[in-house]
PDB file of C-alpha atoms in Angstrom:
ATOM      1  CA  UNK F   1    -145.100   5.038 114.274  1.00 45.00           C
ATOM      2  CA  UNK F   2    -147.838   7.837 113.747  1.00 46.00           C
ATOM      3  CA  UNK F   3    -146.968  10.943 115.947  1.00 46.00           C
ATOM      4  CA  UNK F   4    -149.976  13.241 116.444  1.00 52.00           C
ATOM      5  CA  UNK F   5    -149.805  16.563 118.358  1.00 46.00           C
ATOM      6  CA  UNK F   6    -152.465  17.110 121.581  1.00 49.00           C
ATOM      7  CA  UNK F   7    -153.381  19.965 120.696  1.00 49.00           C
ATOM      8  CA  UNK F   8    -154.496  20.572 124.829  1.00 50.00           C
ATOM      9  CA  UNK F   9    -151.116  20.335 125.742  1.00 52.00           C
ATOM     10  CA  UNK F  10    -148.794  20.518 122.560  1.00 66.00           C
ATOM     11  CA  UNK F  11    -147.177  17.285 124.124  1.00 75.00           C
ATOM     12  CA  UNK F  12    -147.762  14.375 121.074  1.00 80.00           C
ATOM     13  CA  UNK F  13    -149.744  11.985 121.594  1.00 84.00           C
ATOM     14  CA  UNK F  14    -148.589   9.252 122.466  1.00 84.00           C
ATOM     15  CA  UNK F  15    -146.175  11.080 125.508  1.00 87.00           C
ATOM     16  CA  UNK F  16    -150.034  11.952 127.031  1.00 88.00           C
ATOM     17  CA  UNK F  17    -151.458   8.489 125.901  1.00 89.00           C
ATOM     18  CA  UNK F  18    -148.175   7.483 128.521  1.00 89.00           C
ATOM     19  CA  UNK F  19    -148.466   9.893 131.358  1.00 91.00           C
ATOM     20  CA  UNK F  20    -152.100   9.920 131.512  1.00 91.00           C
ATOM     21  CA  UNK F  21    -152.244   6.058 132.559  1.00 89.00           C
ATOM     22  CA  UNK F  22    -150.026   6.407 134.259  1.00 88.00           C
ATOM     23  CA  UNK F  23    -151.904   8.325 137.151  1.00 87.00           C
ATOM     24  CA  UNK F  24    -155.945   8.399 136.329  1.00 83.00           C
ATOM     25  CA  UNK F  25    -155.866  10.801 138.372  1.00 85.00           C
ATOM     26  CA  UNK F  26    -153.397  13.095 137.069  1.00 88.00           C
ATOM     27  CA  UNK F  27    -153.699  16.546 135.305  1.00 90.00           C
ATOM     28  CA  UNK F  28    -152.931  14.215 131.875  1.00 90.00           C
ATOM     29  CA  UNK F  29    -156.355  12.446 131.975  1.00 89.00           C
ATOM     30  CA  UNK F  30    -157.624  15.459 132.766  1.00 89.00           C
ATOM     31  CA  UNK F  31    -156.918  16.731 129.554  1.00 90.00           C
ATOM     32  CA  UNK F  32    -157.045  12.926 126.850  1.00 90.00           C
ATOM     33  CA  UNK F  33    -160.550  13.087 128.081  1.00 91.00           C
ATOM     34  CA  UNK F  34    -161.368  17.112 127.503  1.00 90.00           C
ATOM     35  CA  UNK F  35    -160.094  16.644 124.475  1.00 90.00           C
ATOM     36  CA  UNK F  36    -161.336  13.078 123.043  1.00 93.00           C
ATOM     37  CA  UNK F  37    -163.977  13.123 125.100  1.00 94.00           C
ATOM     38  CA  UNK F  38    -165.854  15.427 122.672  1.00 93.00           C
ATOM     39  CA  UNK F  39    -165.298  13.722 119.907  1.00 92.00           C
ATOM     40  CA  UNK F  40    -165.841  10.083 120.995  1.00 93.00           C
ATOM     41  CA  UNK F  41    -169.403  11.528 122.295  1.00 92.00           C
ATOM     42  CA  UNK F  42    -169.807  12.411 118.438  1.00 90.00           C
ATOM     43  CA  UNK F  43    -169.204   8.691 117.379  1.00 88.00           C
ATOM     44  CA  UNK F  44    -170.966   7.223 119.574  1.00 88.00           C
ATOM     45  CA  UNK F  45    -174.300   9.638 118.679  1.00 87.00           C
ATOM     46  CA  UNK F  46    -173.891   7.976 114.761  1.00 82.00           C
ATOM     47  CA  UNK F  47    -175.437   4.897 116.992  1.00 81.00           C
ATOM     48  CA  UNK F  48    -179.170   4.758 117.487  1.00 76.00           C
ATOM     49  CA  UNK F  49    -179.057   2.542 120.673  1.00 68.00           C
ATOM     50  CA  UNK F  50    -183.011   2.303 121.819  1.00 64.00           C
ATOM     51  CA  UNK F  51    -181.441   1.384 125.730  1.00 64.00           C
ATOM     52  CA  UNK F  52    -181.140   3.930 128.851  1.00 60.00           C
ATOM     53  CA  UNK F  53    -179.144   2.500 129.981  1.00 62.00           C
ATOM     54  CA  UNK F  54    -176.537   2.413 127.205  1.00 70.00           C
ATOM     55  CA  UNK F  55    -176.636   6.162 125.610  1.00 84.00           C
ATOM     56  CA  UNK F  56    -174.022   7.612 123.632  1.00 87.00           C
ATOM     57  CA  UNK F  57    -171.846   9.098 127.079  1.00 90.00           C
ATOM     58  CA  UNK F  58    -172.260   6.365 128.724  1.00 90.00           C
ATOM     59  CA  UNK F  59    -170.894   4.090 125.806  1.00 91.00           C
ATOM     60  CA  UNK F  60    -168.004   7.333 124.691  1.00 92.00           C
ATOM     61  CA  UNK F  61    -166.745   6.998 128.411  1.00 92.00           C
ATOM     62  CA  UNK F  62    -166.453   3.113 128.746  1.00 92.00           C
ATOM     63  CA  UNK F  63    -164.413   3.852 124.546  1.00 93.00           C
ATOM     64  CA  UNK F  64    -162.074   6.733 125.642  1.00 94.00           C
ATOM     65  CA  UNK F  65    -161.147   4.030 128.376  1.00 92.00           C
ATOM     66  CA  UNK F  66    -160.669   1.061 127.788  1.00 92.00           C
ATOM     67  CA  UNK F  67    -158.558   3.287 124.444  1.00 91.00           C
ATOM     68  CA  UNK F  68    -156.648   3.940 127.151  1.00 90.00           C
ATOM     69  CA  UNK F  69    -155.900   0.721 128.607  1.00 90.00           C
ATOM     70  CA  UNK F  70    -155.201  -0.714 125.788  1.00 88.00           C
ATOM     71  CA  UNK F  71    -153.710   1.195 123.083  1.00 87.00           C
ATOM     72  CA  UNK F  72    -150.957   0.559 121.369  1.00 84.00           C
ATOM     73  CA  UNK F  73    -148.317   3.266 120.280  1.00 80.00           C
ATOM     74  CA  UNK F  74    -146.142   0.782 118.753  1.00 77.00           C
ATOM     75  CA  UNK F  75    -149.496   0.069 116.227  1.00 74.00           C
ATOM     76  CA  UNK F  76    -149.548   2.695 113.030  1.00 70.00           C
ATOM     77  CA  UNK F  77    -152.800   4.498 114.225  1.00 76.00           C
ATOM     78  CA  UNK F  78    -152.838   6.911 116.268  1.00 85.00           C
ATOM     79  CA  UNK F  79    -154.528   7.081 119.898  1.00 89.00           C
ATOM     80  CA  UNK F  80    -158.173   9.022 118.080  1.00 87.00           C
ATOM     81  CA  UNK F  81    -158.744   6.097 115.434  1.00 84.00           C
ATOM     82  CA  UNK F  82    -158.290   3.480 117.781  1.00 86.00           C
ATOM     83  CA  UNK F  83    -160.614   5.628 120.175  1.00 89.00           C
ATOM     84  CA  UNK F  84    -163.558   5.265 116.590  1.00 87.00           C
ATOM     85  CA  UNK F  85    -162.388   1.863 116.772  1.00 83.00           C
ATOM     86  CA  UNK F  86    -163.199   1.242 119.822  1.00 88.00           C
ATOM     87  CA  UNK F  87    -166.728   2.631 119.971  1.00 89.00           C
ATOM     88  CA  UNK F  88    -168.132   1.660 116.812  1.00 86.00           C
ATOM     89  CA  UNK F  89    -167.775  -1.613 118.710  1.00 85.00           C
ATOM     90  CA  UNK F  90    -168.287  -1.497 122.116  1.00 87.00           C
ATOM     91  CA  UNK F  91    -171.661   0.828 120.310  1.00 86.00           C
ATOM     92  CA  UNK F  92    -172.602  -1.676 117.806  1.00 82.00           C
ATOM     93  CA  UNK F  93    -172.633  -4.755 120.427  1.00 83.00           C
ATOM     94  CA  UNK F  94    -174.580  -2.853 122.466  1.00 83.00           C
ATOM     95  CA  UNK F  95    -177.118  -2.498 119.643  1.00 79.00           C
ATOM     96  CA  UNK F  96    -177.132  -5.538 118.859  1.00 76.00           C
ATOM     97  CA  UNK F  97    -177.721  -6.459 122.690  1.00 77.00           C
ATOM     98  CA  UNK F  98    -181.086  -4.026 122.905  1.00 74.00           C
ATOM     99  CA  UNK F  99    -182.377  -6.451 119.720  1.00 70.00           C
ATOM    100  CA  UNK F 100    -182.480  -9.041 121.209  1.00 69.00           C
ATOM    101  CA  UNK F 101    -183.931  -7.615 124.387  1.00 68.00           C
ATOM    102  CA  UNK F 102    -186.220  -6.289 122.668  1.00 66.00           C
ATOM    103  CA  UNK F 103    -187.504  -9.581 119.693  1.00 61.00           C
ATOM    104  CA  UNK F 104    -186.520 -11.859 123.099  1.00 56.00           C
ATOM    105  CA  UNK F 105    -190.602 -12.600 122.254  1.00 42.00           C
ATOM    106  CA  UNK F 106    -190.253 -13.981 119.143  1.00 49.00           C
ATOM    107  CA  UNK F 107    -189.205 -17.089 118.151  1.00 41.00           C
ATOM    108  CA  UNK F 108    -186.815 -16.022 115.111  1.00 42.00           C
ATOM    109  CA  UNK F 109    -185.795 -19.716 112.752  1.00 43.00           C
ATOM    110  CA  UNK F 110    -183.208 -20.275 110.409  1.00 43.00           C
ATOM    111  CA  UNK F 111    -183.247 -23.494 108.248  1.00 44.00           C
ATOM    112  CA  UNK F 112    -185.277 -25.071 111.523  1.00 43.00           C
ATOM    113  CA  UNK F 113    -186.682 -28.613 111.001  1.00 41.00           C
ATOM    114  CA  UNK F 114    -190.735 -29.333 111.782  1.00 42.00           C
ATOM    115  CA  UNK F 115    -189.703 -30.334 114.857  1.00 40.00           C
ATOM    116  CA  UNK F 116    -188.748 -27.420 116.466  1.00 37.00           C
ATOM    117  CA  UNK F 117    -185.135 -27.442 116.374  1.00 36.00           C
ATOM    118  CA  UNK F 118    -184.041 -24.364 117.380  1.00 41.00           C
ATOM    119  CA  UNK F 119    -182.246 -22.455 113.762  1.00 44.00           C
ATOM    120  CA  UNK F 120    -178.652 -20.315 113.611  1.00 51.00           C
ATOM    121  CA  UNK F 121    -180.590 -17.323 114.862  1.00 46.00           C
ATOM    122  CA  UNK F 122    -181.422 -18.169 118.233  1.00 48.00           C
ATOM    123  CA  UNK F 123    -178.264 -20.518 118.843  1.00 43.00           C
ATOM    124  CA  UNK F 124    -175.660 -17.487 118.231  1.00 47.00           C
ATOM    125  CA  UNK F 125    -177.842 -15.119 120.949  1.00 44.00           C
ATOM    126  CA  UNK F 126    -177.659 -17.328 123.460  1.00 43.00           C
ATOM    127  CA  UNK F 127    -181.315 -17.340 123.722  1.00 39.00           C
ATOM    128  CA  UNK F 128    -183.387 -19.481 126.765  1.00 38.00           C
ATOM    129  CA  UNK F 129    -186.867 -19.698 125.180  1.00 39.00           C
ATOM    130  CA  UNK F 130    -188.044 -23.738 126.540  1.00 35.00           C
ATOM    131  CA  UNK F 131    -188.565 -24.508 122.977  1.00 34.00           C
ATOM    132  CA  UNK F 132    -184.546 -24.172 122.813  1.00 36.00           C
ATOM    133  CA  UNK F 133    -183.795 -24.894 126.267  1.00 37.00           C
ATOM    134  CA  UNK F 134    -182.815 -28.549 125.645  1.00 34.00           C
ATOM    135  CA  UNK F 135    -179.791 -27.049 123.089  1.00 36.00           C
ATOM    136  CA  UNK F 136    -177.999 -25.214 126.065  1.00 39.00           C
ATOM    137  CA  UNK F 137    -173.610 -27.418 126.334  1.00 39.00           C
ATOM    138  CA  UNK F 138    -175.394 -29.801 122.996  1.00 43.00           C
ATOM    139  CA  UNK F 139    -175.079 -26.573 119.892  1.00 45.00           C
ATOM    140  CA  UNK F 140    -175.528 -23.714 121.956  1.00 56.00           C
ATOM    141  CA  UNK F 141    -171.959 -23.764 122.945  1.00 65.00           C
ATOM    142  CA  UNK F 142    -169.646 -25.636 120.303  1.00 71.00           C
ATOM    143  CA  UNK F 143    -171.162 -22.868 118.113  1.00 71.00           C
ATOM    144  CA  UNK F 144    -170.171 -20.438 120.469  1.00 70.00           C
ATOM    145  CA  UNK F 145    -166.874 -21.180 120.801  1.00 75.00           C
ATOM    146  CA  UNK F 146    -167.052 -21.556 116.878  1.00 78.00           C
ATOM    147  CA  UNK F 147    -167.315 -18.844 116.027  1.00 79.00           C
ATOM    148  CA  UNK F 148    -164.026 -17.383 118.741  1.00 78.00           C
ATOM    149  CA  UNK F 149    -161.747 -20.028 116.252  1.00 82.00           C
ATOM    150  CA  UNK F 150    -163.275 -17.196 112.854  1.00 85.00           C
ATOM    151  CA  UNK F 151    -161.176 -13.015 112.893  1.00 88.00           C
ATOM    152  CA  UNK F 152    -162.930 -10.298 114.328  1.00 85.00           C
ATOM    153  CA  UNK F 153    -164.096  -8.852 110.791  1.00 89.00           C
ATOM    154  CA  UNK F 154    -165.296 -12.566 109.959  1.00 89.00           C
ATOM    155  CA  UNK F 155    -167.761 -13.166 113.150  1.00 85.00           C
ATOM    156  CA  UNK F 156    -168.764  -9.272 112.087  1.00 85.00           C
ATOM    157  CA  UNK F 157    -169.556  -9.905 108.954  1.00 88.00           C
ATOM    158  CA  UNK F 158    -171.676 -13.911 110.204  1.00 85.00           C
ATOM    159  CA  UNK F 159    -173.396 -12.011 113.204  1.00 80.00           C
ATOM    160  CA  UNK F 160    -174.134  -8.946 110.987  1.00 81.00           C
ATOM    161  CA  UNK F 161    -175.393 -10.875 108.231  1.00 81.00           C
ATOM    162  CA  UNK F 162    -176.695 -14.267 109.367  1.00 76.00           C
ATOM    163  CA  UNK F 163    -178.619 -12.718 112.943  1.00 68.00           C
ATOM    164  CA  UNK F 164    -179.357  -9.677 111.804  1.00 67.00           C
ATOM    165  CA  UNK F 165    -180.073  -9.279 108.469  1.00 74.00           C
ATOM    166  CA  UNK F 166    -178.182  -6.371 107.253  1.00 79.00           C
ATOM    167  CA  UNK F 167    -177.358  -6.288 103.490  1.00 86.00           C
ATOM    168  CA  UNK F 168    -174.584  -6.827 102.348  1.00 90.00           C
ATOM    169  CA  UNK F 169    -174.102  -2.684 101.584  1.00 89.00           C
ATOM    170  CA  UNK F 170    -174.722  -2.008 104.852  1.00 84.00           C
ATOM    171  CA  UNK F 171    -172.521  -5.246 106.157  1.00 87.00           C
ATOM    172  CA  UNK F 172    -170.154  -3.819 104.537  1.00 89.00           C
ATOM    173  CA  UNK F 173    -170.413   0.310 106.628  1.00 85.00           C
ATOM    174  CA  UNK F 174    -170.763  -1.934 109.796  1.00 83.00           C
ATOM    175  CA  UNK F 175    -167.041  -3.555 108.127  1.00 87.00           C
ATOM    176  CA  UNK F 176    -165.896   0.340 107.841  1.00 84.00           C
ATOM    177  CA  UNK F 177    -166.645   1.697 111.237  1.00 77.00           C
ATOM    178  CA  UNK F 178    -166.358  -0.521 113.686  1.00 78.00           C
ATOM    179  CA  UNK F 179    -162.292  -2.658 112.318  1.00 83.00           C
ATOM    180  CA  UNK F 180    -161.053   0.330 109.548  1.00 79.00           C
ATOM    181  CA  UNK F 181    -161.982  -2.830 107.322  1.00 86.00           C
ATOM    182  CA  UNK F 182    -163.135  -1.176 103.424  1.00 88.00           C
ATOM    183  CA  UNK F 183    -165.351  -3.848 101.533  1.00 90.00           C
ATOM    184  CA  UNK F 184    -167.755  -3.953  99.238  1.00 91.00           C
ATOM    185  CA  UNK F 185    -170.789  -6.847  98.481  1.00 89.00           C
ATOM    186  CA  UNK F 186    -169.063  -9.320  97.100  1.00 92.00           C
ATOM    187  CA  UNK F 187    -165.949  -9.069  99.322  1.00 92.00           C
ATOM    188  CA  UNK F 188    -168.865  -9.452 101.888  1.00 91.00           C
ATOM    189  CA  UNK F 189    -169.916 -12.361 100.232  1.00 92.00           C
ATOM    190  CA  UNK F 190    -166.790 -14.035  99.825  1.00 92.00           C
ATOM    191  CA  UNK F 191    -166.453 -13.470 103.530  1.00 92.00           C
ATOM    192  CA  UNK F 192    -169.504 -15.116 105.111  1.00 91.00           C
ATOM    193  CA  UNK F 193    -168.775 -17.965 102.566  1.00 90.00           C
ATOM    194  CA  UNK F 194    -165.535 -18.717 103.204  1.00 91.00           C
ATOM    195  CA  UNK F 195    -166.151 -18.013 107.556  1.00 89.00           C
ATOM    196  CA  UNK F 196    -170.315 -20.470 106.604  1.00 87.00           C
ATOM    197  CA  UNK F 197    -167.729 -23.250 105.154  1.00 87.00           C
ATOM    198  CA  UNK F 198    -164.894 -22.393 107.815  1.00 86.00           C
ATOM    199  CA  UNK F 199    -167.855 -22.998 111.470  1.00 84.00           C
ATOM    200  CA  UNK F 200    -168.922 -26.139 109.513  1.00 82.00           C
ATOM    201  CA  UNK F 201    -165.577 -27.797 109.212  1.00 81.00           C
ATOM    202  CA  UNK F 202    -164.720 -26.665 112.934  1.00 81.00           C
ATOM    203  CA  UNK F 203    -168.279 -28.686 113.675  1.00 76.00           C
ATOM    204  CA  UNK F 204    -169.284 -31.021 111.373  1.00 69.00           C
ATOM    205  CA  UNK F 205    -171.225 -33.777 112.382  1.00 51.00           C
ATOM    206  CA  UNK F 206    -174.924 -32.733 113.121  1.00 41.00           C
ATOM    207  CA  UNK F 207    -174.183 -29.121 114.339  1.00 45.00           C
ATOM    208  CA  UNK F 208    -172.777 -28.438 110.873  1.00 42.00           C
ATOM    209  CA  UNK F 209    -176.059 -29.303 109.225  1.00 47.00           C
ATOM    210  CA  UNK F 210    -177.505 -26.155 110.453  1.00 44.00           C
ATOM    211  CA  UNK F 211    -175.772 -23.977 108.374  1.00 43.00           C
TER     212      UNK F 211
END
């Protein structure tokens, strides 16, 4: 178990978190907010999110509340480390959501047939345009479900590289930020191929042909 001494209260970090959980209106919760909110803001500000409804302060606050609720002191990580991951995970989700809304009018297809079948990008982004509406409940749902069976790191790799067009190097940096897991270009390629293979195996039949 990792112990980090909170500089403001002088008590172990895990103890401060425990007491803050007991009463979110207590001085301990205030001390935790004062201690970590500036750091969470700094982490959130690194992300370029073109959405006024999800600014750095909003992301930092949500991440801090989420980390306070879900942090497990028994894990070999400090609260600050877990908070960093939650900020990055929430920020990336908001960034992807903002991009989808900005590109909602565009029809982007991966491996689409001449008949107009939507590609993987439309399916995973939850497109509801007229061109892809026929897929609801037929292809979109199975793919979303299949993604849920992948490990979180592989989900991130598929979404970032296949959907968002990130380079292998960008995906590696993203995985490090969101999952605290080091990767290089080759390991990203291996993980992506493994993930797509699992998706195709799970989906089978005609849906697997999309990949």
